[in-house]
Backbone as XML, in Angstrom:
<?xml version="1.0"?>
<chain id="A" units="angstrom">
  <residue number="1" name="UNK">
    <atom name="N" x="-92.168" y="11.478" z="-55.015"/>
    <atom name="CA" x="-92.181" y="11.877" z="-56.408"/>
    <atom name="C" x="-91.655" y="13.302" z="-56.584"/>
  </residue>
  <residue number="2" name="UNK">
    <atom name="N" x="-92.331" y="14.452" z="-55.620"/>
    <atom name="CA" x="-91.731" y="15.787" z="-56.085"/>
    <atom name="C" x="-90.120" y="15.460" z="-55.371"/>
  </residue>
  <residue number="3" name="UNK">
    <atom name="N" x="-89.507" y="14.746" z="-54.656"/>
    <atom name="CA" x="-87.775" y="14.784" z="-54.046"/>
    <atom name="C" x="-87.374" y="14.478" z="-55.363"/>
  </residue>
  <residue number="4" name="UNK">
    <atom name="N" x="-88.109" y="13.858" z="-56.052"/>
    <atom name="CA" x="-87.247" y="13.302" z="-57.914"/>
    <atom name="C" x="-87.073" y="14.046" z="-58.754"/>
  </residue>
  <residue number="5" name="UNK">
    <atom name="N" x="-88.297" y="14.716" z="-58.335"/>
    <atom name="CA" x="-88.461" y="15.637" z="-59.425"/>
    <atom name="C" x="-87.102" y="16.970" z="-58.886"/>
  </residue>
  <residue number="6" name="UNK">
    <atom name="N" x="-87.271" y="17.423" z="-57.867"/>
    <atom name="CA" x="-86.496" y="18.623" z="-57.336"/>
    <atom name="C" x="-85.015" y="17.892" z="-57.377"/>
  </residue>
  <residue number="7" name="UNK">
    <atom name="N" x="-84.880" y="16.902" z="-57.263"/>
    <atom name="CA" x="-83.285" y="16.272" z="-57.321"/>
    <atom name="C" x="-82.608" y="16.220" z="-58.944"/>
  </residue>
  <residue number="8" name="UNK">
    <atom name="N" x="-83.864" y="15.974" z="-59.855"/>
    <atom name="CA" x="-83.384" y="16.069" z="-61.434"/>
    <atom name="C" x="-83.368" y="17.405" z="-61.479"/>
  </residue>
  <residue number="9" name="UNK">
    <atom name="N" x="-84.382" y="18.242" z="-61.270"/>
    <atom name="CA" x="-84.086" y="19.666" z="-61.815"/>
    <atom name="C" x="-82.178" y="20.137" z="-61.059"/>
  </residue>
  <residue number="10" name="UNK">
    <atom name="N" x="-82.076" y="20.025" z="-59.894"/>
    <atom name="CA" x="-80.942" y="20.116" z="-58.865"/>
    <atom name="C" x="-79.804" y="19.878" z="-60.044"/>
  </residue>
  <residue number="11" name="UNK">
    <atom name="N" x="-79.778" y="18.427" z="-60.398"/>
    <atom name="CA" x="-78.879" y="17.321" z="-61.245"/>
    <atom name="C" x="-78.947" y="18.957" z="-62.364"/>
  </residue>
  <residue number="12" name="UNK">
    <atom name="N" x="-79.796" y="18.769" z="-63.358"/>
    <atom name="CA" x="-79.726" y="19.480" z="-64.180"/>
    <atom name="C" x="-79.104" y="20.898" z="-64.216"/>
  </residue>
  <residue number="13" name="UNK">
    <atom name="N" x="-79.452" y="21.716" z="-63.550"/>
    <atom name="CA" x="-79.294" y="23.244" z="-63.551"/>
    <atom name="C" x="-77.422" y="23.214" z="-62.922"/>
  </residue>
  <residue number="14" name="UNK">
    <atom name="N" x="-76.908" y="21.973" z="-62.368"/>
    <atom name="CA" x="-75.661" y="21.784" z="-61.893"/>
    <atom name="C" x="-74.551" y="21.271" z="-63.160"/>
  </residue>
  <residue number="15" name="UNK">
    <atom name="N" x="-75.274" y="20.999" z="-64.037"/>
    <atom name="CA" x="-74.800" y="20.473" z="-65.685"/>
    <atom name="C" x="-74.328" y="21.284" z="-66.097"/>
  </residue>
  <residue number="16" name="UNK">
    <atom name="N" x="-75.669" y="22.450" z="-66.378"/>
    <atom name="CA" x="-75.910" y="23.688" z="-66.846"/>
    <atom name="C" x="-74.889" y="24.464" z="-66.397"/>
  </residue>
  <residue number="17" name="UNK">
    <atom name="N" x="-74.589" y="24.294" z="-65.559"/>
    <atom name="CA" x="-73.204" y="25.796" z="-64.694"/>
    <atom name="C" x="-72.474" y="25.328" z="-64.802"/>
  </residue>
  <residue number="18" name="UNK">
    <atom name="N" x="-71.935" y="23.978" z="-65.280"/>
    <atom name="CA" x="-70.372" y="23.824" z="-65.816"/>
    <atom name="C" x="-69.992" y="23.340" z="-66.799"/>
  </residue>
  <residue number="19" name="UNK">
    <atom name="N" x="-71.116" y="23.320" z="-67.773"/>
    <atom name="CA" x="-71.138" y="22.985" z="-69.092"/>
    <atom name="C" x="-69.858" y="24.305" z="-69.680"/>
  </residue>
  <residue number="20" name="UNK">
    <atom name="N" x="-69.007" y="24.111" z="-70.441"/>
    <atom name="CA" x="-67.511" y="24.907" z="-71.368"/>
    <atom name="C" x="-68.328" y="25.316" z="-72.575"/>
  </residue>
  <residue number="21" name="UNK">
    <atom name="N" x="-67.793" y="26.393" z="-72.456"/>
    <atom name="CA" x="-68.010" y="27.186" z="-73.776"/>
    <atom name="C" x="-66.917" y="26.512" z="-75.010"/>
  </residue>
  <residue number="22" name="UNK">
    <atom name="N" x="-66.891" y="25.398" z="-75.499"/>
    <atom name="CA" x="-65.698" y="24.863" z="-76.437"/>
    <atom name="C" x="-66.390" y="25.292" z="-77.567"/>
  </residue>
  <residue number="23" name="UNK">
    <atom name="N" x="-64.826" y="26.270" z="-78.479"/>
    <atom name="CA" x="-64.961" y="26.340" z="-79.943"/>
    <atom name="C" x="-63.994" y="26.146" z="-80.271"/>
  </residue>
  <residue number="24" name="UNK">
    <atom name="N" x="-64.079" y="25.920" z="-82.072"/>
    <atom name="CA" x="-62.622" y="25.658" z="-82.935"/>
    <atom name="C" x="-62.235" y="26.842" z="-83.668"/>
  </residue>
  <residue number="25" name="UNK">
    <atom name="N" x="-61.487" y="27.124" z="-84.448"/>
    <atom name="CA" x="-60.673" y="28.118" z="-84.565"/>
    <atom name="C" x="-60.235" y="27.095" z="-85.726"/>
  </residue>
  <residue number="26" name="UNK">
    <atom name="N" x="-60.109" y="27.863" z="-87.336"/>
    <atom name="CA" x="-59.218" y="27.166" z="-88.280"/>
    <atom name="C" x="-58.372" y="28.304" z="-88.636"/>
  </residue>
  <residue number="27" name="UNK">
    <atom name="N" x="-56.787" y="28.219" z="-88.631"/>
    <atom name="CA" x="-55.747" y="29.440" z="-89.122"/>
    <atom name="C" x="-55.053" y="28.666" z="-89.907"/>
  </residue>
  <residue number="28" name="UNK">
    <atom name="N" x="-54.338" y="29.948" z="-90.542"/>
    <atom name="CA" x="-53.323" y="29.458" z="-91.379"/>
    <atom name="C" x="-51.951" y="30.207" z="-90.690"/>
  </residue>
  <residue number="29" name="UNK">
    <atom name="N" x="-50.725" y="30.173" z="-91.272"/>
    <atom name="CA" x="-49.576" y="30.278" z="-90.815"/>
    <atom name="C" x="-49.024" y="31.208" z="-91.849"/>
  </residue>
  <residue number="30" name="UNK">
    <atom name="N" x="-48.077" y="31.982" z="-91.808"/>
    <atom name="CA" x="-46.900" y="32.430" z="-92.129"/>
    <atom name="C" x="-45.480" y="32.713" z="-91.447"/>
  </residue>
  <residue number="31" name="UNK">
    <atom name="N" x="-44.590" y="32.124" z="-91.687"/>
    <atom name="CA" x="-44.087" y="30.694" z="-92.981"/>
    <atom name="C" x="-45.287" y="29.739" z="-93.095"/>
  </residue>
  <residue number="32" name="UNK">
    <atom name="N" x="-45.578" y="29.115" z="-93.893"/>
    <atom name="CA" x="-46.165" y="27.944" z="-94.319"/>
    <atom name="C" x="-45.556" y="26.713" z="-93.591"/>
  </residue>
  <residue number="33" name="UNK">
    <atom name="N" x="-46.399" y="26.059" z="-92.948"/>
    <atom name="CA" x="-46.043" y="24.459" z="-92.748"/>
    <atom name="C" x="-45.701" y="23.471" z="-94.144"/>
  </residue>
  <residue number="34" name="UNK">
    <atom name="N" x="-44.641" y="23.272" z="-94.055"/>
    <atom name="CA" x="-44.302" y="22.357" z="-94.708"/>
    <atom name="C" x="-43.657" y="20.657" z="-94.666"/>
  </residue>
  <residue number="35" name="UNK">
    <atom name="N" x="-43.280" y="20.480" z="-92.872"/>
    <atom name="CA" x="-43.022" y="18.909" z="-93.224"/>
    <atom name="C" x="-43.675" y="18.925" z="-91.680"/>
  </residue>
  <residue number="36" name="UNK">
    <atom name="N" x="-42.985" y="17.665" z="-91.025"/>
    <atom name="CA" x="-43.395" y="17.030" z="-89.666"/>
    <atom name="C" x="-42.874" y="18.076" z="-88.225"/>
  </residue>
  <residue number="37" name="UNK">
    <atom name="N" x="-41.707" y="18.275" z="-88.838"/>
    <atom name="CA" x="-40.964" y="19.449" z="-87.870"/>
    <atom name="C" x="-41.836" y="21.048" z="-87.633"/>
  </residue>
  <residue number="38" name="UNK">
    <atom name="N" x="-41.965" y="21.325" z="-88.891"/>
    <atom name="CA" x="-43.267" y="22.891" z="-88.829"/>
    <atom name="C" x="-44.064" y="22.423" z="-87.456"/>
  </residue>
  <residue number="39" name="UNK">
    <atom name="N" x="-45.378" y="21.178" z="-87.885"/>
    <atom name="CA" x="-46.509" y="20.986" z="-87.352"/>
    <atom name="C" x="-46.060" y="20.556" z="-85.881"/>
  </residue>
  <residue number="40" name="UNK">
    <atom name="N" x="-45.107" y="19.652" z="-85.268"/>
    <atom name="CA" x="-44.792" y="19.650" z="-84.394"/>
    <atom name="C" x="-44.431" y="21.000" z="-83.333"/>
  </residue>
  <residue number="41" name="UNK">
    <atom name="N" x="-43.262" y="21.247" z="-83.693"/>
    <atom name="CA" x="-43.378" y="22.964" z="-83.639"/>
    <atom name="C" x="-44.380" y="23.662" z="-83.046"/>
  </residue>
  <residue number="42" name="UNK">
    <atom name="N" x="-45.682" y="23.738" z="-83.613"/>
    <atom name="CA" x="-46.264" y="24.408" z="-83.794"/>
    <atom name="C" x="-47.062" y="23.685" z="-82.228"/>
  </residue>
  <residue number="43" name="UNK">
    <atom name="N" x="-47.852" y="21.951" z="-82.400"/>
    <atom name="CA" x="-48.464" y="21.650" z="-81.690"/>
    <atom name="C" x="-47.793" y="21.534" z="-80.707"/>
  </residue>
  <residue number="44" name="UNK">
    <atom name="N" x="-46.072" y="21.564" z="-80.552"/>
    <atom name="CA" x="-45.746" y="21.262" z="-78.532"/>
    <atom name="C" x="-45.647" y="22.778" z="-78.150"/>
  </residue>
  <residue number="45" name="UNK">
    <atom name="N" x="-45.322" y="24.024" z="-79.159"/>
    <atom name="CA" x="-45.470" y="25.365" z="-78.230"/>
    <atom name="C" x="-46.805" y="25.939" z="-77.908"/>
  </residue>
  <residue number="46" name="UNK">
    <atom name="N" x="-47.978" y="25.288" z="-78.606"/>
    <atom name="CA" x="-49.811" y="25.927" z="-78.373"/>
    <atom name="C" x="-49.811" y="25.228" z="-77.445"/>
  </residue>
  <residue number="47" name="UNK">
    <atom name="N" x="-49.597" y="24.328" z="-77.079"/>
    <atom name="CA" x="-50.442" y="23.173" z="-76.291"/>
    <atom name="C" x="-50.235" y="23.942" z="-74.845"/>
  </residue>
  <residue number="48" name="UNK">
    <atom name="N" x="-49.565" y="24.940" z="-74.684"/>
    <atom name="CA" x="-48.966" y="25.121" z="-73.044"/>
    <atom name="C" x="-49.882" y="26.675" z="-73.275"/>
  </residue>
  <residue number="49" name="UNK">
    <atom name="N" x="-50.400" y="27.092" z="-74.026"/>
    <atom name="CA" x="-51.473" y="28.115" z="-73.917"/>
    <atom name="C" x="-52.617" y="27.658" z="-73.192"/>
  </residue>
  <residue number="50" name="UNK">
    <atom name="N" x="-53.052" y="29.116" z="-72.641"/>
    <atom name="CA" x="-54.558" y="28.390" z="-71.315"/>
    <atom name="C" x="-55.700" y="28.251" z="-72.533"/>
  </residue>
  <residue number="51" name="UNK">
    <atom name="N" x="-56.501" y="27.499" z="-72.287"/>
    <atom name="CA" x="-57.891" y="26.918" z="-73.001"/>
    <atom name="C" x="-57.370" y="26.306" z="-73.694"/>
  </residue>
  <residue number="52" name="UNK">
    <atom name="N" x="-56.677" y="25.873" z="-74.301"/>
    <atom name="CA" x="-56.176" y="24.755" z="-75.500"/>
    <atom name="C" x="-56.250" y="23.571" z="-75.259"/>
  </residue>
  <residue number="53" name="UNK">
    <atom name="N" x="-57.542" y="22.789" z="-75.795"/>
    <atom name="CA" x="-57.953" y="21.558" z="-75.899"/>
    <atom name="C" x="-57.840" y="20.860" z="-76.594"/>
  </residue>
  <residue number="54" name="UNK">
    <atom name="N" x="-57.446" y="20.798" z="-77.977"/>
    <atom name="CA" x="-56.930" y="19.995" z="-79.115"/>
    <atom name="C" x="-56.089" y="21.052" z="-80.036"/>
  </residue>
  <residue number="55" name="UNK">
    <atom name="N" x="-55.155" y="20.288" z="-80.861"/>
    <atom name="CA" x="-54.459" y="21.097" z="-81.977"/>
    <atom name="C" x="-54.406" y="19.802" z="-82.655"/>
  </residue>
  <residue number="56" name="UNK">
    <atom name="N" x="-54.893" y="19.740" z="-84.171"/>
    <atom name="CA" x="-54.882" y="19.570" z="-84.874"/>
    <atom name="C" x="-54.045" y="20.583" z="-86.423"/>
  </residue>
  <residue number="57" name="UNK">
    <atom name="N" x="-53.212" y="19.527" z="-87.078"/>
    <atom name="CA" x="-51.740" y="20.499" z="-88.084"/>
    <atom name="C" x="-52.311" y="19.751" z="-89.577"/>
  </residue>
  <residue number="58" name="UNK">
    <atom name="N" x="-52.433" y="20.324" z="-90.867"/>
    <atom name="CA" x="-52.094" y="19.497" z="-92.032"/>
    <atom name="C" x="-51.436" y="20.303" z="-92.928"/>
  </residue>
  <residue number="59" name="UNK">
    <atom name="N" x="-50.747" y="19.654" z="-93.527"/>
    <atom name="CA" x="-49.416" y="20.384" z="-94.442"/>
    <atom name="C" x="-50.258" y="20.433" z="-95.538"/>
  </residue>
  <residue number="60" name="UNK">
    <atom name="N" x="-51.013" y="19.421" z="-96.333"/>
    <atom name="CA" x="-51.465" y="19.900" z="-97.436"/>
    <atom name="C" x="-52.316" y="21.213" z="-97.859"/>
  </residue>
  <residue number="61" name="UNK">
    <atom name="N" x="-53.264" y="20.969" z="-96.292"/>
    <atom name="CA" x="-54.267" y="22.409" z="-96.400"/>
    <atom name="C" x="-53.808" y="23.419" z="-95.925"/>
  </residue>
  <residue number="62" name="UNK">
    <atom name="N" x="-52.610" y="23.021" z="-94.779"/>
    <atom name="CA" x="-51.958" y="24.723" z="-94.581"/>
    <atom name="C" x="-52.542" y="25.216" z="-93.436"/>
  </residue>
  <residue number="63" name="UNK">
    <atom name="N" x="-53.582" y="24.546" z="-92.594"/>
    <atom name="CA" x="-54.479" y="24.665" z="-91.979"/>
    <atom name="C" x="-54.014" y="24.193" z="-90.643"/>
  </residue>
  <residue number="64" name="UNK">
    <atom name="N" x="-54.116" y="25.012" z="-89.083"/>
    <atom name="CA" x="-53.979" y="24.570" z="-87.533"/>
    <atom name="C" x="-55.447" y="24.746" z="-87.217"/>
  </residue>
  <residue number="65" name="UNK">
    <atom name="N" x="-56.259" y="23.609" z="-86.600"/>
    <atom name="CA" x="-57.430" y="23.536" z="-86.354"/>
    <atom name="C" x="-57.063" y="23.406" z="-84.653"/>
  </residue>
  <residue number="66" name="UNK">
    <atom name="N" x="-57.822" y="24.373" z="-84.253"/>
    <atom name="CA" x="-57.347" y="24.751" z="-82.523"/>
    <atom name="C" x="-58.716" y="24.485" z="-82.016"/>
  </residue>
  <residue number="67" name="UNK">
    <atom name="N" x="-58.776" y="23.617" z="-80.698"/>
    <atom name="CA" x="-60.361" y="23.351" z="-80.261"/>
    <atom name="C" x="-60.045" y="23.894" z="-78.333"/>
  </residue>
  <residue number="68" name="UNK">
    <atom name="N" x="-60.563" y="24.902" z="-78.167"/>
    <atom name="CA" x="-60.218" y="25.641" z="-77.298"/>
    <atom name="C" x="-61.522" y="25.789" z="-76.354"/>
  </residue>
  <residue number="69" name="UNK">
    <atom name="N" x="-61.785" y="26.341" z="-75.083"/>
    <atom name="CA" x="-62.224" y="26.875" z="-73.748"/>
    <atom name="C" x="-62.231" y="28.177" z="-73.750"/>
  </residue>
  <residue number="70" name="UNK">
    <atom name="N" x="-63.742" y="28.830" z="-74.676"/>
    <atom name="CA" x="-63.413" y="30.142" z="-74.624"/>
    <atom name="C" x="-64.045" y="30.849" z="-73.662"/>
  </residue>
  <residue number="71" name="UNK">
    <atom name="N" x="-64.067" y="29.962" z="-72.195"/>
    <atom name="CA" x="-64.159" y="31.193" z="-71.047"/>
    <atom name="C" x="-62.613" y="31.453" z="-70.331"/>
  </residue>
  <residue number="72" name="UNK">
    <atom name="N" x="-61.699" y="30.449" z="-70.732"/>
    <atom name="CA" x="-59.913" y="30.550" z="-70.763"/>
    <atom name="C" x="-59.606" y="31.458" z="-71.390"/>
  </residue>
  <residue number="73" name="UNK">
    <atom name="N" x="-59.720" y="31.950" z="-72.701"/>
    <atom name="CA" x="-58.757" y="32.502" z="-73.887"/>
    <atom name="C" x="-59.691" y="32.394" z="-75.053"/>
  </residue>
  <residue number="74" name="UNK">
    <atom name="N" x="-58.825" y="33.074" z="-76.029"/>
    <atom name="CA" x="-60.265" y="33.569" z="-77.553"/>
    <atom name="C" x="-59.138" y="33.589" z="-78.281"/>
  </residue>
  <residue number="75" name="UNK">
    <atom name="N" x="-59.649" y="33.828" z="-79.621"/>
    <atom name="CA" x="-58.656" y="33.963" z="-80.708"/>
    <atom name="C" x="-57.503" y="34.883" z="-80.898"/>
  </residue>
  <residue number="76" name="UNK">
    <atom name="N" x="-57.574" y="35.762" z="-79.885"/>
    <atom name="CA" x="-56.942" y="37.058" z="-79.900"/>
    <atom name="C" x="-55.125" y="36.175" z="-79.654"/>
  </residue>
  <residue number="77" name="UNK">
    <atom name="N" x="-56.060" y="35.882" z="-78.208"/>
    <atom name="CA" x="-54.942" y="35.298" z="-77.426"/>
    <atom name="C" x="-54.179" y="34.018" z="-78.381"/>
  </residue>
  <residue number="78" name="UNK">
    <atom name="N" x="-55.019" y="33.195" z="-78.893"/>
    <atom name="CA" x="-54.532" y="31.901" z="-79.899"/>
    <atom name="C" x="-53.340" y="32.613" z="-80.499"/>
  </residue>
  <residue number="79" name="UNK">
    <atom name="N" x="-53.307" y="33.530" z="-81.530"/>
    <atom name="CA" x="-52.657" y="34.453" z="-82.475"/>
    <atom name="C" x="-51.495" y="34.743" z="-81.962"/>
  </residue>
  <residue number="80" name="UNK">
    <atom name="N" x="-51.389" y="35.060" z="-80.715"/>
    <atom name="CA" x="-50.885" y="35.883" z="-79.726"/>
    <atom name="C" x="-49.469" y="34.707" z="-80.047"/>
  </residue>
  <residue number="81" name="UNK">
    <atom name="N" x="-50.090" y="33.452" z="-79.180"/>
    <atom name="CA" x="-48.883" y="32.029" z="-79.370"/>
    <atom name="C" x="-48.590" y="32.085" z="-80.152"/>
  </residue>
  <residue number="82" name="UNK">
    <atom name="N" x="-48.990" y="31.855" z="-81.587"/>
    <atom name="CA" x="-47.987" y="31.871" z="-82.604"/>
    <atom name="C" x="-46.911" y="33.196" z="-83.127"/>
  </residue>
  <residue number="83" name="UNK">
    <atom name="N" x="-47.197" y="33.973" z="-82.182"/>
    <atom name="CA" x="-45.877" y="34.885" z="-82.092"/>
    <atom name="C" x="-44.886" y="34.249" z="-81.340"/>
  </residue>
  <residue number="84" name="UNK">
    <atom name="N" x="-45.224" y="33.897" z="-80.352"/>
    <atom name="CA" x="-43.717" y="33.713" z="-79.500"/>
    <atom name="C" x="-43.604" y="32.473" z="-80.110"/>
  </residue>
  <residue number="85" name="UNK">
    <atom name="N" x="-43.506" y="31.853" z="-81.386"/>
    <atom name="CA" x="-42.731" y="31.017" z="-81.960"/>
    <atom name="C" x="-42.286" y="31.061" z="-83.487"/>
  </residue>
  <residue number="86" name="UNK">
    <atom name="N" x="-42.510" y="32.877" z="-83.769"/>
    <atom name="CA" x="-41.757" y="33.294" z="-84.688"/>
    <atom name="C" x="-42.725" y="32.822" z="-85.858"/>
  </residue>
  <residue number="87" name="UNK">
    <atom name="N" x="-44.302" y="32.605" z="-85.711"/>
    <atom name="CA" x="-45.163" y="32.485" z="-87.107"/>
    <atom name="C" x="-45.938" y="33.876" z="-86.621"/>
  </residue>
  <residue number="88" name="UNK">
    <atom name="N" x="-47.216" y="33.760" z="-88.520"/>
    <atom name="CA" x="-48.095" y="34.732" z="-87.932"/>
    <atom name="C" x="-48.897" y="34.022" z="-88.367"/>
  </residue>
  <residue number="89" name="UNK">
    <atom name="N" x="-50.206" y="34.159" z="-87.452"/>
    <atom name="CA" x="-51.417" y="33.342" z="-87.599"/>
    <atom name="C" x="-52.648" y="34.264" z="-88.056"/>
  </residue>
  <residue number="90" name="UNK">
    <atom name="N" x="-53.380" y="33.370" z="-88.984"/>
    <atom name="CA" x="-54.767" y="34.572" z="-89.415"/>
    <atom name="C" x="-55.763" y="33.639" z="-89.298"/>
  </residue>
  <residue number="91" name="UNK">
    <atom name="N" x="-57.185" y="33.637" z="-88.684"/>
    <atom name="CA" x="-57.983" y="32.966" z="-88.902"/>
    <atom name="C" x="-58.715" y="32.968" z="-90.393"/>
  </residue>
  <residue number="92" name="UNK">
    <atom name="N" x="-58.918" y="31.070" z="-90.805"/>
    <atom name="CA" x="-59.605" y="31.444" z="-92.082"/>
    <atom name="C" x="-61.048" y="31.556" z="-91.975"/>
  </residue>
  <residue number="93" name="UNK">
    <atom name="N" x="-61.576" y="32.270" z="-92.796"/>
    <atom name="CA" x="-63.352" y="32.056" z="-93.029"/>
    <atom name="C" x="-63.376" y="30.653" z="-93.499"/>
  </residue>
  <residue number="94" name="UNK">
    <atom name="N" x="-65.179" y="30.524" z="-93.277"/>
    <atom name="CA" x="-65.731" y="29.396" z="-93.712"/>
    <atom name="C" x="-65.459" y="29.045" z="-95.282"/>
  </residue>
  <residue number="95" name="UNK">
    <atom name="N" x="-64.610" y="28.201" z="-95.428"/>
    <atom name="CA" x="-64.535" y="27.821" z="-96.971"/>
    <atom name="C" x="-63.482" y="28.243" z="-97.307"/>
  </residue>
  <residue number="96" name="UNK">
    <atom name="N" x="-62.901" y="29.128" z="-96.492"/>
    <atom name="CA" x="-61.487" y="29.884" z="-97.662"/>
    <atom name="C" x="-60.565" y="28.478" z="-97.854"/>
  </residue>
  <residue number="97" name="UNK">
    <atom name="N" x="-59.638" y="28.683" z="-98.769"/>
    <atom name="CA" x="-58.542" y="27.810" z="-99.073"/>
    <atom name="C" x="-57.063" y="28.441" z="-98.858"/>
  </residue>
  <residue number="98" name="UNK">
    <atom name="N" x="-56.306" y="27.527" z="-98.861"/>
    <atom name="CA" x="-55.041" y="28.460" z="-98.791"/>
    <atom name="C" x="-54.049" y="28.112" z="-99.874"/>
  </residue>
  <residue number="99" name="UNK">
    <atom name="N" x="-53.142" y="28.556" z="-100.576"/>
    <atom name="CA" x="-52.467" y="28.280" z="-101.626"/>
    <atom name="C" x="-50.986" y="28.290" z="-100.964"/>
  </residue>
  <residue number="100" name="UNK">
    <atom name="N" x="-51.096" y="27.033" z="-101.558"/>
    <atom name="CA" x="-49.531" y="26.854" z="-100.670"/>
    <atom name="C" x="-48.248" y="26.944" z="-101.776"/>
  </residue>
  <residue number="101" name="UNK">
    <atom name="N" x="-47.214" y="27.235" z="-100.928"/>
    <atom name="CA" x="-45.790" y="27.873" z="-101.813"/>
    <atom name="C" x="-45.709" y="29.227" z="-100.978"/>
  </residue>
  <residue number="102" name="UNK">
    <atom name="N" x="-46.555" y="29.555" z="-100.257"/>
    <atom name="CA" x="-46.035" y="31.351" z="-99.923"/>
    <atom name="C" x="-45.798" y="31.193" z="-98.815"/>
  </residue>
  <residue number="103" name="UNK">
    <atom name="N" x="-44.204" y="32.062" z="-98.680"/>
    <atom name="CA" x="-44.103" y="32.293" z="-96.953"/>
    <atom name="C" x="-43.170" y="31.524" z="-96.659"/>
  </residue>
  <residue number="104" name="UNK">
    <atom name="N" x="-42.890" y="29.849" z="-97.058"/>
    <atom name="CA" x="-41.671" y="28.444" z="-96.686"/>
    <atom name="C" x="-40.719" y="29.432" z="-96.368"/>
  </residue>
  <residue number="105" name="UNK">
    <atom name="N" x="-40.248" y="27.827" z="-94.966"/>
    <atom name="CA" x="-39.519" y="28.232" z="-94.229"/>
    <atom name="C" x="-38.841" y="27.339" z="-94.235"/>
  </residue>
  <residue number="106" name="UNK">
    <atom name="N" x="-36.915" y="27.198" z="-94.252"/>
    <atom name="CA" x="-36.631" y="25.594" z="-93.601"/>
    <atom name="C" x="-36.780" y="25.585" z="-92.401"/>
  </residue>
  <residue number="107" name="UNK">
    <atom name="N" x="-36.329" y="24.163" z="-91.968"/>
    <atom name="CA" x="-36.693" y="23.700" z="-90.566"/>
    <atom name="C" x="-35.252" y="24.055" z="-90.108"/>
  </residue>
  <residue number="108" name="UNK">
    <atom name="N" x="-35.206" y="24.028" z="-89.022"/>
    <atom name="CA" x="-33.751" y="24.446" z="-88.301"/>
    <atom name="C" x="-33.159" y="23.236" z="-87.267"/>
  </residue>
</chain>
């Protein structure tokens, strides 16, 4: 009975030490996303950043929802990528909205 017991605690505390720090991150862009080409864009040059676990794009809200490994990389660094592809990224607060029309870019 106590080998069960000392083998679950074992099991457990081994969970515990490699359990990921995963958070999301919602930004917006300047230029503005505006068709399939922007959001693409956007999701095949993040995706090769370290901690980047999902990218999620929507044109209506204007919004890159980034689900990241923040013992990899933090928001600093997120921001950072969307320089070397010629946007600028701002994280939004809880609730903000974004008004779209500012910033369009064509696609090239």
């Amino acid at each position: 009975m106590k080998k069960n017991v000392l083998t679950m605690a074992l099991a457990l505390m081994a969970t515990v030490a490699v359990a990921k720090d995963i958070k999301t991150v919602v930004v917006t862009t300047l230029p503005q996303m505006h068709c399939e080409n922007c959001e693409n864009r956007i999701k095949s040059n993040l995706r090769f950043e370290k901690g980047i676990k999902k990218i999620e794009t929507s044109v209506p809200d204007q919004t890159v929802t980034i689900t990241y490994d923040a013992d990899k990389t933090n928001v600093e660094n997120i921001i950072k990528g969307f320089d070397k592809i010629d946007y600028k990224a701002r994280p939004l607060k809880e609730g903000e909205k974004v008004v779209s029309g500012e910033g369009n870019q064509s696609c090239e």
